[in-house]
CSV table of C-alpha atoms in Angstrom, one decimal:
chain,number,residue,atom,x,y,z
A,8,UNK,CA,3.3,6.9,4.7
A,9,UNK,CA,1.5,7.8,8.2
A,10,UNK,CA,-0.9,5.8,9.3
A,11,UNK,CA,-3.8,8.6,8.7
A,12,UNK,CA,-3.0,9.9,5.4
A,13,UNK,CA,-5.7,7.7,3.8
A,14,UNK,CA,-8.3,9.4,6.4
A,15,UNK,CA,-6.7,12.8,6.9
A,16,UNK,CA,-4.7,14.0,3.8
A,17,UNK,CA,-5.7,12.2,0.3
A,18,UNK,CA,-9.5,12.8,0.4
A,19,UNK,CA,-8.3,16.1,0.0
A,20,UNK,CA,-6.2,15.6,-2.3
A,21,UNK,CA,-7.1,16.9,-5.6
A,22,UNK,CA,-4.3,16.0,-7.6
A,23,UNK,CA,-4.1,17.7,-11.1
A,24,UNK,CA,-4.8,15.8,-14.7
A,25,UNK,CA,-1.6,14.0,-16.0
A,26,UNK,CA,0.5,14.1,-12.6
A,27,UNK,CA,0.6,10.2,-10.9
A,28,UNK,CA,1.5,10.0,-7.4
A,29,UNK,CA,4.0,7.4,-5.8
A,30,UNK,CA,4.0,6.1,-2.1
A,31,UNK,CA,5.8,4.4,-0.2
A,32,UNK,CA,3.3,2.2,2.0
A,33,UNK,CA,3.3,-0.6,4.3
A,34,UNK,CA,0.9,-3.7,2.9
A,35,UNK,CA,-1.6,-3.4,5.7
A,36,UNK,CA,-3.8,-1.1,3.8
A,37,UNK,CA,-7.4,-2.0,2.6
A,38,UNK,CA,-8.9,-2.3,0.0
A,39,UNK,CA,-11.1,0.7,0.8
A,40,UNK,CA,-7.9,2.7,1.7
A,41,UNK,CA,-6.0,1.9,-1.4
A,42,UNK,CA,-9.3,3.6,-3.2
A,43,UNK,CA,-8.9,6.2,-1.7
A,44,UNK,CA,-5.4,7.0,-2.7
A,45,UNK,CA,-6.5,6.0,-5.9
A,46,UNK,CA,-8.6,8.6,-6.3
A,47,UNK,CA,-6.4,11.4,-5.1
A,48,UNK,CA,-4.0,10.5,-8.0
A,49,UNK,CA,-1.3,7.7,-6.5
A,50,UNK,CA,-0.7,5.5,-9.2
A,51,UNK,CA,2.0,3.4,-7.7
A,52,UNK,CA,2.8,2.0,-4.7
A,53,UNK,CA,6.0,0.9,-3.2
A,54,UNK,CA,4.7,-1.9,-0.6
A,55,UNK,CA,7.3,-2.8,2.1
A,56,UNK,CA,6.5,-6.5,0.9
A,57,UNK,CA,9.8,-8.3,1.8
A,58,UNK,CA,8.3,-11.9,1.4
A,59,UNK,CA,5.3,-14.1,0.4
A,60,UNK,CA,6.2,-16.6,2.9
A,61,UNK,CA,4.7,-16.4,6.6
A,62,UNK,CA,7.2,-18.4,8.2
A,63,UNK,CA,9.7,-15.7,6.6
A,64,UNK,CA,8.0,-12.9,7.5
A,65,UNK,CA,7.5,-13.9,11.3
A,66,UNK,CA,11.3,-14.5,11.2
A,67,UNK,CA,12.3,-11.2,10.1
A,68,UNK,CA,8.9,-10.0,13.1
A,69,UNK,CA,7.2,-8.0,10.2
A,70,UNK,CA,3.9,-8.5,11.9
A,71,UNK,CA,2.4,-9.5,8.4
A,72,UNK,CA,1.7,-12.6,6.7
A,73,UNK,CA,1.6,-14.1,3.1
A,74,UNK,CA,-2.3,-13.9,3.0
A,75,UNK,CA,-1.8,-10.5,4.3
A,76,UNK,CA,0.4,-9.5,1.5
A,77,UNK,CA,-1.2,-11.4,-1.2
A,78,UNK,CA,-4.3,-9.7,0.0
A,79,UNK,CA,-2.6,-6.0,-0.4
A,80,UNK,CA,-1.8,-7.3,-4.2
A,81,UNK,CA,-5.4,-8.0,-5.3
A,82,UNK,CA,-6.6,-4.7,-3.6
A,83,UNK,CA,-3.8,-2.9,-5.7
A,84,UNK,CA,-5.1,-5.0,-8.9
A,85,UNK,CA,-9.0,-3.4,-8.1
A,86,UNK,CA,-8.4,0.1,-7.5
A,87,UNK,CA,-5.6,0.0,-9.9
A,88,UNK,CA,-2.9,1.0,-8.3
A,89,UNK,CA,0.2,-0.6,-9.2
A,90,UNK,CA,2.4,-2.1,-6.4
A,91,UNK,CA,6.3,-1.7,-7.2
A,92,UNK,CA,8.3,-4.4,-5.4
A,93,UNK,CA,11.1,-6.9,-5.7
């Protein structure tokens, strides 16, 4: 997902009753962010979470870390959207 869809595109999204949106998304957005795609009808998430390990995740140069990802996870959990990954 570009960068400013949750500024630019799903505030305008008006998605109608009974259709759930999924995304493909990066786990760098907030908590504020993850609201607003909540509210324009994405249900799921597909985070590009490939590890809960820093040391990992600096390996592979991801620019993220464990926190980071764990973080994602509990912003999913409170604007309940649910985060699909292996």
């Amino acid at each position: 997902m570009p960068a400013d869809y949750p500024r630019e595109v799903f505030p305008r999204l008006n998605a109608p009753n009974g259709l759930a949106i999924r995304y493909e998304v990066r786990p760098d957005l907030s908590g504020p962010e993850l609201g607003v795609l909540s509210r324009a009808g994405v249900r799921r998430v597909q985070p590009g979470i490939e590890s809960l390990s820093t040391d990992t995740l600096r390996r592979m140069r991801k620019g993220l870390t464990a926190f980071g990802n764990i973080r994602f996870l509990l912003a999913c959990a409170a604007s309940g959207v649910t985060p699909e990954w292996k």
